[in-house]
Coordinates of C-alpha atoms in Angstrom, one line a residue:
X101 CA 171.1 -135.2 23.0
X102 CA 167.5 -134.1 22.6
X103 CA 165.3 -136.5 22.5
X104 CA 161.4 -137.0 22.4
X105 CA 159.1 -140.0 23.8
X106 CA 159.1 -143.1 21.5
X107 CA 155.6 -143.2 20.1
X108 CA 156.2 -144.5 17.1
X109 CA 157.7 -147.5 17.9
X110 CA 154.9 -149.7 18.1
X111 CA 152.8 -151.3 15.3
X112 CA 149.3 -148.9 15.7
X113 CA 151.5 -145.8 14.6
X114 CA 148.7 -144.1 12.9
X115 CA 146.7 -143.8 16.0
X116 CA 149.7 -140.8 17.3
X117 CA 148.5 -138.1 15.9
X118 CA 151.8 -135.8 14.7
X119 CA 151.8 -132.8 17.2
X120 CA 151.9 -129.1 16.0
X121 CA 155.3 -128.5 16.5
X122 CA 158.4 -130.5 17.8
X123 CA 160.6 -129.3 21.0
X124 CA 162.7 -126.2 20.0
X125 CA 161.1 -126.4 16.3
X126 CA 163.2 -123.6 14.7
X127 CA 166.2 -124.9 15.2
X128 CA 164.8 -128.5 14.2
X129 CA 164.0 -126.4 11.0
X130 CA 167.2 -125.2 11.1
X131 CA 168.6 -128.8 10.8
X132 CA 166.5 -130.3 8.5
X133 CA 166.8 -127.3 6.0
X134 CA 170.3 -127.6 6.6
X135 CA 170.4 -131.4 5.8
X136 CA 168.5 -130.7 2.5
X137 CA 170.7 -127.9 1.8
X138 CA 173.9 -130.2 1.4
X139 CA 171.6 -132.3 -0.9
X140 CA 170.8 -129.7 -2.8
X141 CA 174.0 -127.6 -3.2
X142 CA 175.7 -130.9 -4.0
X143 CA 172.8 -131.5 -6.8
X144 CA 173.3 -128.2 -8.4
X145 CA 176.8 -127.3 -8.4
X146 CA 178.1 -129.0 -11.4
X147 CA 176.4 -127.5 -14.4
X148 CA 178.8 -124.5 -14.1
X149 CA 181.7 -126.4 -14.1
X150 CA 180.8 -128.5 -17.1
X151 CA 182.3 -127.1 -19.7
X152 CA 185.5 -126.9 -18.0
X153 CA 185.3 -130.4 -16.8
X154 CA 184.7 -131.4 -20.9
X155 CA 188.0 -129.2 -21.6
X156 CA 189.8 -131.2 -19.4
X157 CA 188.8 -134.8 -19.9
X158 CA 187.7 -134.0 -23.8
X159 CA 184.5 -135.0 -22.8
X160 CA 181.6 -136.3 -24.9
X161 CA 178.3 -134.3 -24.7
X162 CA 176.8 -137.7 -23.8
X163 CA 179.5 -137.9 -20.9
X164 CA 178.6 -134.5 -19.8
X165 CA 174.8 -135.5 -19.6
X166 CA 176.0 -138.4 -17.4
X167 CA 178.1 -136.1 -15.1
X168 CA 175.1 -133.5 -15.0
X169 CA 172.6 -136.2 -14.0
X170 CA 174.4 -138.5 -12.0
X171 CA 173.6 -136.9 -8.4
X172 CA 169.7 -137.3 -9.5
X173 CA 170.4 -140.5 -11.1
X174 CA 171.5 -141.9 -7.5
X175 CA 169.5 -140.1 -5.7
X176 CA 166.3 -140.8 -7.6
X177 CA 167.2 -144.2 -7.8
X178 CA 167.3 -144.8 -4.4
X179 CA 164.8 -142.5 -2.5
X180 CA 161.7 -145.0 -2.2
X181 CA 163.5 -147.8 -0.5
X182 CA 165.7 -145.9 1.6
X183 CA 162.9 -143.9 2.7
X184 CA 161.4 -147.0 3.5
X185 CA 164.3 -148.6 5.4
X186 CA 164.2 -144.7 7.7
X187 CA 160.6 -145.5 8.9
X188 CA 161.2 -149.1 10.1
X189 CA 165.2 -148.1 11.6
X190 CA 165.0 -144.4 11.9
X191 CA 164.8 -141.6 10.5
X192 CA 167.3 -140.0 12.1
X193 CA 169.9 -142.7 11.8
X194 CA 169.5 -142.2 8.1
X195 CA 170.1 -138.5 8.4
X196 CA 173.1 -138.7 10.0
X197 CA 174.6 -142.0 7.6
X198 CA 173.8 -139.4 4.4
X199 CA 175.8 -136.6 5.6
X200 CA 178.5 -139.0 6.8
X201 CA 178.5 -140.5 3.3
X202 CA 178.4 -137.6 1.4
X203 CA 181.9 -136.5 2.9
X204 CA 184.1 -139.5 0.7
X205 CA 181.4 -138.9 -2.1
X206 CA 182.3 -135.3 -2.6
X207 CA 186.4 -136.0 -2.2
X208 CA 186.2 -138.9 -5.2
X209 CA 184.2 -136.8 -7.4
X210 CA 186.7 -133.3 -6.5
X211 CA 190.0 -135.4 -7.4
X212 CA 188.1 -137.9 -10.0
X213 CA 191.1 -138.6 -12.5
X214 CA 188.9 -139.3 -15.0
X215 CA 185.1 -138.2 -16.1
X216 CA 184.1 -142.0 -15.6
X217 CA 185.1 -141.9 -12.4
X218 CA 183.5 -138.3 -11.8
X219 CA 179.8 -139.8 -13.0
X220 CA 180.3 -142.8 -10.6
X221 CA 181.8 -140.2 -7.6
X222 CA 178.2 -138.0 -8.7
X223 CA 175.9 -141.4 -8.5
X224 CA 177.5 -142.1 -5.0
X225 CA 177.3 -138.7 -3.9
X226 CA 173.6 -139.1 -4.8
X227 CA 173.0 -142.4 -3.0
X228 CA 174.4 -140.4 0.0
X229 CA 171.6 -137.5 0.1
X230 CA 168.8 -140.4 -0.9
X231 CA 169.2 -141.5 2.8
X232 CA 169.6 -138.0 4.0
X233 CA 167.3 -135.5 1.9
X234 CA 164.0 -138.0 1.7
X235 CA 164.1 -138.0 5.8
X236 CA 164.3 -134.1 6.1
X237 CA 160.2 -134.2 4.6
X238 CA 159.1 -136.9 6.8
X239 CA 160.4 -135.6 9.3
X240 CA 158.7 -132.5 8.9
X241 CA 155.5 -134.7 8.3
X242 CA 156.3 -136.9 11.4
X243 CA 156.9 -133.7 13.5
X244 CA 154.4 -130.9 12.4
X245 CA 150.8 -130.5 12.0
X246 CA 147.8 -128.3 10.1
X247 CA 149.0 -125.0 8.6
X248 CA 152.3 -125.5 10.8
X249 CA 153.6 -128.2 8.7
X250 CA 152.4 -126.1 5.4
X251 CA 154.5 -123.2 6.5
X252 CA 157.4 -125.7 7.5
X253 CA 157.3 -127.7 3.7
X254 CA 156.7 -123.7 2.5
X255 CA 160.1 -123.1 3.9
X256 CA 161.8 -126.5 3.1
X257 CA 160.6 -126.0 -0.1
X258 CA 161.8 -122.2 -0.9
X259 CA 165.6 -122.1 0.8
X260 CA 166.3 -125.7 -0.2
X261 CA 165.4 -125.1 -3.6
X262 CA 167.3 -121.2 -3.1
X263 CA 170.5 -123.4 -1.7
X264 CA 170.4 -125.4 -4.8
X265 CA 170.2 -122.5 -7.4
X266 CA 173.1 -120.9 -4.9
X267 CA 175.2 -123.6 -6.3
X268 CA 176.3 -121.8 -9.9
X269 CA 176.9 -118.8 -8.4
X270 CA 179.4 -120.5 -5.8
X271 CA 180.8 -122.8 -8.4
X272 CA 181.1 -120.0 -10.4
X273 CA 182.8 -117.9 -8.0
X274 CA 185.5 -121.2 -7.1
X275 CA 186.0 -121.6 -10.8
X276 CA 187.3 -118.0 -11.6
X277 CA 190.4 -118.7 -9.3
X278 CA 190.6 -122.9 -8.6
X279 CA 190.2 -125.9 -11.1
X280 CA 187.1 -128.1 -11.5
X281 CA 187.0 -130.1 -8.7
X282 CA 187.0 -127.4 -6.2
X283 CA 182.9 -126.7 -6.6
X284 CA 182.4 -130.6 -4.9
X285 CA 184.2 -129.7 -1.8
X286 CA 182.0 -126.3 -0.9
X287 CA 179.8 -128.6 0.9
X288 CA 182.2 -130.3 3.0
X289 CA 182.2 -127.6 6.1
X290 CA 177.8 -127.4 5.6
X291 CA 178.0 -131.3 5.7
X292 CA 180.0 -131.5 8.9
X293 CA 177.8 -128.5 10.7
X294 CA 174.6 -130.7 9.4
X295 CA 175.8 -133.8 11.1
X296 CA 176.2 -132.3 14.3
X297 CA 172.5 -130.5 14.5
X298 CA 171.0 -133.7 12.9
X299 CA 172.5 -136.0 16.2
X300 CA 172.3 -133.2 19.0
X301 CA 168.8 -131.5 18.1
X302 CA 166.3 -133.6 16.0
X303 CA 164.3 -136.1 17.5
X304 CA 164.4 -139.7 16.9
X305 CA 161.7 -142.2 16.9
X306 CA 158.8 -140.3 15.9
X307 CA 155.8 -142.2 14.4
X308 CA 158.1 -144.8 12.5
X309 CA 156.9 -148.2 12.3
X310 CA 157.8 -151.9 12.8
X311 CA 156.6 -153.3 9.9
X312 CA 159.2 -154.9 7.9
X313 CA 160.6 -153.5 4.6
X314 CA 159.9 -155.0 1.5
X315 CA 163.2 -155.4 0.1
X316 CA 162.7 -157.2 -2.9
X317 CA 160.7 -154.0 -4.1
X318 CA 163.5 -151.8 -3.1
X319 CA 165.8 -153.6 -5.2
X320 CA 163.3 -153.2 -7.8
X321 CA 162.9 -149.7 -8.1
X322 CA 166.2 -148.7 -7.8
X323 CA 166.8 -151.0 -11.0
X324 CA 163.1 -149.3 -13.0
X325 CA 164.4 -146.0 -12.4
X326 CA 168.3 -146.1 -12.6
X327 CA 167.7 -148.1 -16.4
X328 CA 164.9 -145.8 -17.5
X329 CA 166.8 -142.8 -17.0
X330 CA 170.8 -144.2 -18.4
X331 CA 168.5 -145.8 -21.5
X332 CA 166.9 -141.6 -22.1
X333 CA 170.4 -140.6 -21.8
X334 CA 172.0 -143.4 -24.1
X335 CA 169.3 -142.7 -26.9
X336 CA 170.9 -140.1 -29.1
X337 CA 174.4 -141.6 -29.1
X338 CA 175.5 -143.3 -32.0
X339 CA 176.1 -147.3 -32.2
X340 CA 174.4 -147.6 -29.1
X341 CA 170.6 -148.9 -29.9
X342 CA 171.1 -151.9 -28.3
X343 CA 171.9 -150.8 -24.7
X344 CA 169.6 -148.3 -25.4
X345 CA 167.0 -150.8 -26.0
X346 CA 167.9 -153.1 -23.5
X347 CA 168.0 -151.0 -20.5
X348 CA 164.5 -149.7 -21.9
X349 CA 163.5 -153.5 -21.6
X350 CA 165.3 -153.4 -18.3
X351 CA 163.1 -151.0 -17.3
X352 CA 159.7 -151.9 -18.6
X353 CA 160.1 -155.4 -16.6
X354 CA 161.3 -154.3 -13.6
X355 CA 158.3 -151.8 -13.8
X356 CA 156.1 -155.2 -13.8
X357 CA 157.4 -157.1 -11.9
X358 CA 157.3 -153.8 -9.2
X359 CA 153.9 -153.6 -9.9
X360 CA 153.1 -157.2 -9.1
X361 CA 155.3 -157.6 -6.0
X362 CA 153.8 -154.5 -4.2
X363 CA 150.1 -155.8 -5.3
X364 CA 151.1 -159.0 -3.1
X365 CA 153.5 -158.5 -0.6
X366 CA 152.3 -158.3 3.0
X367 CA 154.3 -155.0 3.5
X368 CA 154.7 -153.5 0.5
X369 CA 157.8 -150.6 0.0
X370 CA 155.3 -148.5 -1.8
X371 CA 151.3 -148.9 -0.6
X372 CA 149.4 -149.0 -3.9
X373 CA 146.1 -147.7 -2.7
X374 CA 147.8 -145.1 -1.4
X375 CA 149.8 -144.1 -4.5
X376 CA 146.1 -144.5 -6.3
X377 CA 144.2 -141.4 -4.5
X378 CA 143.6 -138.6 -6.8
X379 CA 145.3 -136.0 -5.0
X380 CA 148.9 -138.1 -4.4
X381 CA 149.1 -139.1 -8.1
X382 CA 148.0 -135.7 -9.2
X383 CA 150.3 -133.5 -7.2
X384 CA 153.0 -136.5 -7.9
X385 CA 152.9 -135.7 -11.5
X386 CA 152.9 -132.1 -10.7
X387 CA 155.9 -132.0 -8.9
X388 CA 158.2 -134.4 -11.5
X389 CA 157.5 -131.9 -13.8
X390 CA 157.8 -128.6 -11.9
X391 CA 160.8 -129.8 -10.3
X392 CA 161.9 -131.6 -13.6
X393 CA 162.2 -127.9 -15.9
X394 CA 163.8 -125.8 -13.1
X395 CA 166.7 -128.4 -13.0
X396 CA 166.7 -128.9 -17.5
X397 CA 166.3 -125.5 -17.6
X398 CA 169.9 -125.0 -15.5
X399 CA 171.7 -127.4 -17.1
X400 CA 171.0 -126.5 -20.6
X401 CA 171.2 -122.6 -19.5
X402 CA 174.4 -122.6 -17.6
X403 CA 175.8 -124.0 -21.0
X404 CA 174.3 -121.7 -22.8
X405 CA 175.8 -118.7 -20.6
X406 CA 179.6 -119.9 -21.3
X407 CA 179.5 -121.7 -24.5
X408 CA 177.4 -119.3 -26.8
X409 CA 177.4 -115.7 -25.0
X410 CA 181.1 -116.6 -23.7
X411 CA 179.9 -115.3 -19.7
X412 CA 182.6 -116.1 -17.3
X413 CA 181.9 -118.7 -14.7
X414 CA 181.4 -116.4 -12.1
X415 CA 179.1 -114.2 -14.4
X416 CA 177.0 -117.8 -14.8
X417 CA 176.3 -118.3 -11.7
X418 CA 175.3 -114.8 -10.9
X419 CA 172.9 -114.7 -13.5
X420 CA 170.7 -117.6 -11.9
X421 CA 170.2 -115.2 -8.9
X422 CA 166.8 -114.2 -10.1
X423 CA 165.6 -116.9 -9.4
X424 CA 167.0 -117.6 -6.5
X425 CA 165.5 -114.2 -5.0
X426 CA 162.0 -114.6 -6.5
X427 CA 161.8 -118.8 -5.3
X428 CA 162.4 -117.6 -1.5
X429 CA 160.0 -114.7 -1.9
X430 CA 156.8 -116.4 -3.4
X431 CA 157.1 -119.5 -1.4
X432 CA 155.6 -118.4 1.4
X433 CA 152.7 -116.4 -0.6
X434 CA 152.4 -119.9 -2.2
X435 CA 152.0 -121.3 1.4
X436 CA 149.5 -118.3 2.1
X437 CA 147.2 -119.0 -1.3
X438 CA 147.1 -123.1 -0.7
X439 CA 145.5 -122.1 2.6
X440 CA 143.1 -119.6 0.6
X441 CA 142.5 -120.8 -2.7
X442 CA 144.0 -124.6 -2.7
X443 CA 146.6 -126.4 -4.3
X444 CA 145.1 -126.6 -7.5
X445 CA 144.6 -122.9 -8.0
X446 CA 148.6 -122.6 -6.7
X447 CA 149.7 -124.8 -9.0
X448 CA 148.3 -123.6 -11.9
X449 CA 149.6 -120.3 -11.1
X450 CA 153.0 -121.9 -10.8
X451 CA 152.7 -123.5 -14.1
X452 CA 151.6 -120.4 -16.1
X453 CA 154.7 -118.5 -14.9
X454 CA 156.9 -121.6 -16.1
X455 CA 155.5 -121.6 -19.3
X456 CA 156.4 -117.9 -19.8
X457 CA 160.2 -118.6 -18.6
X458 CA 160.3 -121.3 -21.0
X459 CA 158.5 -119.3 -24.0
X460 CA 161.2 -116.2 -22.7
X461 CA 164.1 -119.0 -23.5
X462 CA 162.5 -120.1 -26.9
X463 CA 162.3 -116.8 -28.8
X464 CA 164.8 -114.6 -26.6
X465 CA 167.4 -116.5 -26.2
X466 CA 170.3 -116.1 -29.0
X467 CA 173.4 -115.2 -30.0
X468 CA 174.0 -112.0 -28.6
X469 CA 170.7 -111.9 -25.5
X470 CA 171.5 -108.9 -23.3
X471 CA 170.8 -109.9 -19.7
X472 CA 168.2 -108.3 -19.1
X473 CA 166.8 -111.3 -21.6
X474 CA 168.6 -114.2 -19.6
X475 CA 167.7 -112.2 -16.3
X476 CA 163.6 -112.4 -17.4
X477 CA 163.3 -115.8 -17.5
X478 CA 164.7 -116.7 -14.7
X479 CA 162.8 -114.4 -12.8
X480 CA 159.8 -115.6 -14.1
X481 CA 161.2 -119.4 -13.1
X482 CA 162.2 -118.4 -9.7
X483 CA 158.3 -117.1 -9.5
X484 CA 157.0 -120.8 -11.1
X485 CA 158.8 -122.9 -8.6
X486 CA 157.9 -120.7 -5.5
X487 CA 154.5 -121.0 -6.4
X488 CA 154.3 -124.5 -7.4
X489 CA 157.0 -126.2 -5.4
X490 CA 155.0 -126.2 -1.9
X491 CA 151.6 -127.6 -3.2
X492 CA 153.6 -129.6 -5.0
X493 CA 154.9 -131.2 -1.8
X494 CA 152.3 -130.5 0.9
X495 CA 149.8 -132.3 -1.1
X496 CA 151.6 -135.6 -0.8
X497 CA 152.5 -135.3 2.7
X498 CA 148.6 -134.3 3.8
X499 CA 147.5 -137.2 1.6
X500 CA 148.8 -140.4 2.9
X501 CA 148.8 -141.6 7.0
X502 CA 151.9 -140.7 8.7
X503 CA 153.7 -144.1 9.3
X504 CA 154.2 -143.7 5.3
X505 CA 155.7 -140.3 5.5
X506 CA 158.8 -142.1 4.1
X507 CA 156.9 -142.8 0.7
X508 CA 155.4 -139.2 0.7
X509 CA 158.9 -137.8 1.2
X510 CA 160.3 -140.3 -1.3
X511 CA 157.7 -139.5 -3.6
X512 CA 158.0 -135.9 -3.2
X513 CA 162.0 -136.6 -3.8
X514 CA 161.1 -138.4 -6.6
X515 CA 159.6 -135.0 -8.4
X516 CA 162.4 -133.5 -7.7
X517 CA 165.2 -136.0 -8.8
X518 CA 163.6 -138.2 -11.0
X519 CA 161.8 -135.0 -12.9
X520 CA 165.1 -133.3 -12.5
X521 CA 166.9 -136.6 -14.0
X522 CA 164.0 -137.5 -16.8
X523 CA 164.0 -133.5 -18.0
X524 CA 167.8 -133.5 -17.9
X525 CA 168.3 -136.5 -20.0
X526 CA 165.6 -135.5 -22.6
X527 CA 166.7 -132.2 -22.4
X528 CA 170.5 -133.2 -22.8
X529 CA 169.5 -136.2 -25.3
X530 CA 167.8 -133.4 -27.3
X531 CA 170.4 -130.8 -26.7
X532 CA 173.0 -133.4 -28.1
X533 CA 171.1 -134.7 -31.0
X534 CA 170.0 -131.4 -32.0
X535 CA 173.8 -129.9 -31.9
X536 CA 174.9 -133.2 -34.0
X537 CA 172.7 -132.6 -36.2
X538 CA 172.9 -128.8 -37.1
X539 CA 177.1 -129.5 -37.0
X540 CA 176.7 -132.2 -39.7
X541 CA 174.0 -130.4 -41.9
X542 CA 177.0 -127.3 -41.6
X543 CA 179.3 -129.1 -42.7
X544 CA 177.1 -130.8 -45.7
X545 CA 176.4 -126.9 -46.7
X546 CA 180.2 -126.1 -46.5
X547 CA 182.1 -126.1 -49.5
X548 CA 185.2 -127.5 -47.7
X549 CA 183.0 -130.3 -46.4
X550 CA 184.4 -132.8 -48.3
X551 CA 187.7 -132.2 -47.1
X552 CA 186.9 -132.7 -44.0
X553 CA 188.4 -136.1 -42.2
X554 CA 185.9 -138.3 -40.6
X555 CA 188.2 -137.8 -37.2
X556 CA 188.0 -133.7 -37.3
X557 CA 184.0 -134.4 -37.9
X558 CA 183.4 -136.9 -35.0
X559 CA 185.3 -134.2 -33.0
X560 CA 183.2 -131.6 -34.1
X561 CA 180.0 -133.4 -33.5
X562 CA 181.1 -134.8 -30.5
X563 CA 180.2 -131.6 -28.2
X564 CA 180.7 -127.7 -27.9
X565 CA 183.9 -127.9 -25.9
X566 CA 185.1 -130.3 -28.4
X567 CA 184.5 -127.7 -31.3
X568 CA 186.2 -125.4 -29.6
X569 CA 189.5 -127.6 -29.2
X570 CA 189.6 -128.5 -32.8
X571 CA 189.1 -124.6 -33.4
X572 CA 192.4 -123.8 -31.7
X573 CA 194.2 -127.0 -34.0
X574 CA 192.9 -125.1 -36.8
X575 CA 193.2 -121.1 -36.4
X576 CA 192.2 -120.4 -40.2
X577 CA 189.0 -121.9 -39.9
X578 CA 188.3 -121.1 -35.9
X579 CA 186.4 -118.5 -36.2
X580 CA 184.0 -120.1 -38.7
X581 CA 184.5 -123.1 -36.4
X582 CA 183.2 -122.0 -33.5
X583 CA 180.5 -119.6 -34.8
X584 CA 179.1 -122.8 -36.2
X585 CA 179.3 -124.6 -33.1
X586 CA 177.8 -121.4 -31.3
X587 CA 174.9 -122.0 -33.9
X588 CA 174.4 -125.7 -33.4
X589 CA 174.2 -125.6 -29.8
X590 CA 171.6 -122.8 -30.0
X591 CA 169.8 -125.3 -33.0
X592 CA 170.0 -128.2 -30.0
X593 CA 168.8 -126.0 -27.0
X594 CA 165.9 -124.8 -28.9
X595 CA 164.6 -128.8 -29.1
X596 CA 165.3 -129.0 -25.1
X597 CA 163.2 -125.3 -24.6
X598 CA 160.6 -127.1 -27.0
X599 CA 160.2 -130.0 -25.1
X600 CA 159.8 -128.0 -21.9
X601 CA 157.3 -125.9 -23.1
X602 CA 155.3 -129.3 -23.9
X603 CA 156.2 -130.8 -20.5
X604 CA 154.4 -128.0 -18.8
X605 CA 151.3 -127.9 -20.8
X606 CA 150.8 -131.3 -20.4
X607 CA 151.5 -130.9 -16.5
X608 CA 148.8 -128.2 -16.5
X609 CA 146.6 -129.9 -18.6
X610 CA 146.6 -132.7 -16.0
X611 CA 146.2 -130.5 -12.8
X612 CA 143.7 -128.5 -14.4
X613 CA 141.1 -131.6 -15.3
X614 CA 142.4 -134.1 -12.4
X615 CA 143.4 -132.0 -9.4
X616 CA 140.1 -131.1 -7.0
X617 CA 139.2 -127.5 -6.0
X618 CA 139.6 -126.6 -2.6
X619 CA 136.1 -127.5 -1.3
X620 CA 136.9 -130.9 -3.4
X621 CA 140.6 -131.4 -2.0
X622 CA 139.4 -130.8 1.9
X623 CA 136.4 -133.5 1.4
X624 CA 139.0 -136.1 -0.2
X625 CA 141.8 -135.3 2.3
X626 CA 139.2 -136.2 5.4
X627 CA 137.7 -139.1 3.3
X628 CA 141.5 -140.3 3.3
X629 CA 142.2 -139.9 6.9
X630 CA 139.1 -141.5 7.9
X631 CA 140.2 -144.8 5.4
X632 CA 143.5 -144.2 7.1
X633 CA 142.2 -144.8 10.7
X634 CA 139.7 -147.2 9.9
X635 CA 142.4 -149.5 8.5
X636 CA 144.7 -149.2 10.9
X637 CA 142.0 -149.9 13.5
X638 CA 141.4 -152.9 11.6
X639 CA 144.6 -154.1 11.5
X640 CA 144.9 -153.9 15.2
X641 CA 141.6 -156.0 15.5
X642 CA 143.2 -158.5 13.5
X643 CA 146.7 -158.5 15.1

């Protein structure tokens, strides 16, 4: 096994300066892009196979919401303290644990006999990549330097985010001959080739540290983010305004006392005065959001493909491509234009094209879209998130000292997973409030409303695949059935597009006021390194 000197190992970690490139650095590459691939395929693979899965357990739409977010749920929920616990016991040892866990993870959720037991087989299967896909970033932070380590995130960044929008059209693929549960094993054979590069070729013990973890405010913020997202995805369902409110209460006191504990603990999980510097915050909120509408706008779209223009699974998945293609062939421009122009400028640039692939869905999207509609915008999101996604990321990573490279990657994680789990849930909360409420209005309008029992109604309301089961109980009235159903959905996507739209202006809005130019961002960046190292050198005084 490959192994490199122990630097890192010692308290005054900060004074190892992370080289320009690690021993045999492709294939390192190689691994960690590997790693994050299994995260990411994993993450992704689902939304195609929801509206079968909802035919087969006569899901809820809230249920599928839960299903849909449950990897980011788990992962999100846990990425800050287990990125924590892979700086003080190893990175690598965290690597390898993920992949091994993801292996049981992916055979629950595959043969889950129910869609309970599928959302709880999805939250375990995120738990499993938070100790694997936050360590694949700090590596790369631990174990590359200058524009090296841009070009390395720029990479990261492009093909894991092009494995993860690979996932419809392989799910796809699985679905047109196998059931369901076949699109959670596809990972299985990446998982096991992952494992093996992760313990034979990347090194271990680079620039961790031997400070203890603060464990209370791990505990903490998996229990702030886990109820903040389950009380966004509880809000539209009916009879349920007390768990909603309560995991909201949940949330907001676990946010204090997470706040309080890291302003006094020796060793805090997640260094305040770090998190406080313009250009980690900035970039932070960035990310959540970029990260956040690429993931809403998959969900909501894969549902859209099958439920209202009646694609195929197969022919979902394919029609993601764009944006697959155009993620992998910006990123590395993006990497280019951070070096020229900064990450503000590349962000921006990002966002503009995001807002066009989100107008595209708004007043293109409809009943009877040729592709070349569908195809459009997500071209044009393949072109926001290759733009956006490595500025995103690098700007976190270049902005704290590297013995926290475990809350950078977190952090960066947390854009990804918590955006991609906030955006879902309003997104699906929308999507589902929106369909219930264009359903019941139908039926109000209908002149054989009245006749209808409260039973067929909650069925109706309930979700799309739903609609479409009481259609087939009623073939006089399916047509009109699911044409209305066709109509609601579209009625409850629009409110998800809407809120996307306003998501990204306010994201651009905040990197266009807050974020510093390049001159700006290169005059904070050595004003943080010279805080960094003067700290540390204090610490060592005092030790």
């Amino acid at each position: 096994m490959s192994e490199t000197p122990d630097p890192g190992r010692s308290a005054d970690v900060d004074a190892v300066e992370a080289p320009a490139a690690p021993a045999r650095a492709g294939l390192v590459l190689v691994a960690l892009i590997l790693v994050a691939g299994v995260a990411n395929l994993n993450l992704s693979v689902a939304n195609v196979a929801l509206p079968s899965i909802g035919r087969t357990f006569d899901s809820s739409q809230t249920a599928l919401d839960l299903i849909a977010v449950g990897y980011s749920l788990g992962l999100a929920t846990s990425v800050l303290y287990l990125g924590a616990l892979g700086d003080r016991y190893g990175r690598k040892l965290m690597l390898v644990l993920g992949m091994v866990l993801s292996v049981p993870a992916c055979l629950l959720a595959a043969y889950a006999p129910s869609d309970g037991i599928l959302f709880a087989a999805r939250v375990l299967g995120g738990l499993s990549a938070g100790m694997a896909y936050p360590t694949t970033l700090a590596l790369i932070a631990a174990l590359w330097s200058g524009p090296g380590r841009t070009r390395a995130i720029a990479l990261w960044s492009a093909i894991g985010g092009g494995i993860a929008s690979l996932g419809p059209l392989v799910a796809g693929a699985l679905l047109e001959s196998f059931w369901w549960g076949s699109v959670f094993l596809v990972t299985l054979p990446l998982a096991v080739v992952a494992v093996l590069m992760a313990y034979f070729i990347v090194p271990s013990h680079v620039n961790e540290t031997t400070e203890p973890v603060d464990n209370l405010g791990g505990i903490l913020s998996v229990v702030l983010v886990g109820a903040l997202i389950l009380s966004i995805n509880f809000a539209p369902v009916p009879n349920t305004t007390a768990l909603t409110l309560g995991l909201a209460a949940i949330a907001l006191a676990a946010l204090i006392a997470f706040f309080v504990r890291q302003r006094r603990a020796r060793n805090p999980l997640y260094d305040l005065d770090v998190a406080r510097r313009r250009i980690f915050w900035v970039a932070a909120c960035a990310g959540i959001i970029v990260f956040g509408s690429l993931m809403g706008s998959a969900f909501v779209s894969q549902q859209y493909l099958q439920n209202v223009l009646g694609y195929s699974t197969l022919q979902a998945g394919t029609a993601f491509l764009p944006a697959v293609v155009f993620m992998i062939l910006v990123a590395p421009r993006s990497a280019r234009l951070v070096d020229t122009r900064g990450a503000r400028f590349t962000l921006l640039t990002g966002y503009v094209f995001l807002l066009l692939a989100f107008g595209a869905m708004l007043l293109l999207w409809n009943d009877d879209s040729p592709y070349w509609q569908v195809g459009l915008a997500y071209v044009l999101i393949g072109i926001g998130v290759g733009f956006a996604g490595t500025p995103a990321s690098h700007s976190l990573t270049g902005s704290v000292p590297v013995r926290r490279a475990g809350m950078a990657s977190g952090t960066a994680d947390l854009q990804r997973d918590l955006g991609g789990a906030i955006l879902q849930s309003v997104f699906g909360a929308l999507l589902t409030a929106g369909y219930a409420a264009a359903v019941s209005a139908a039926i109000a309008a209908s002149p054989q409303g009245q006749q209808i029992t409260d039973s067929v109604r909650n069925e109706l309301t309930k979700s799309f695949s739903s609609a479409a089961d009481t259609a087939q109980q009623y073939p006089d009235y399916a047509a009109q059935i699911v044409e209305g159903a066709k109509s609601s959905f579209l009625s409850g996507a629009d409110w998800a597009y809407t809120a996307g739209i306003i998501a990204i202006l306010i994201g651009a809005a905040i990197v266009f006021f807050l974020f510093p130019t390049k001159e700006s961002e290169q005059r904070l960046l050595a004003a943080y390194q010279a805080e960094d190292t003067a700290r540390q050198q204090g610490s060592r005084s005092s030790g």
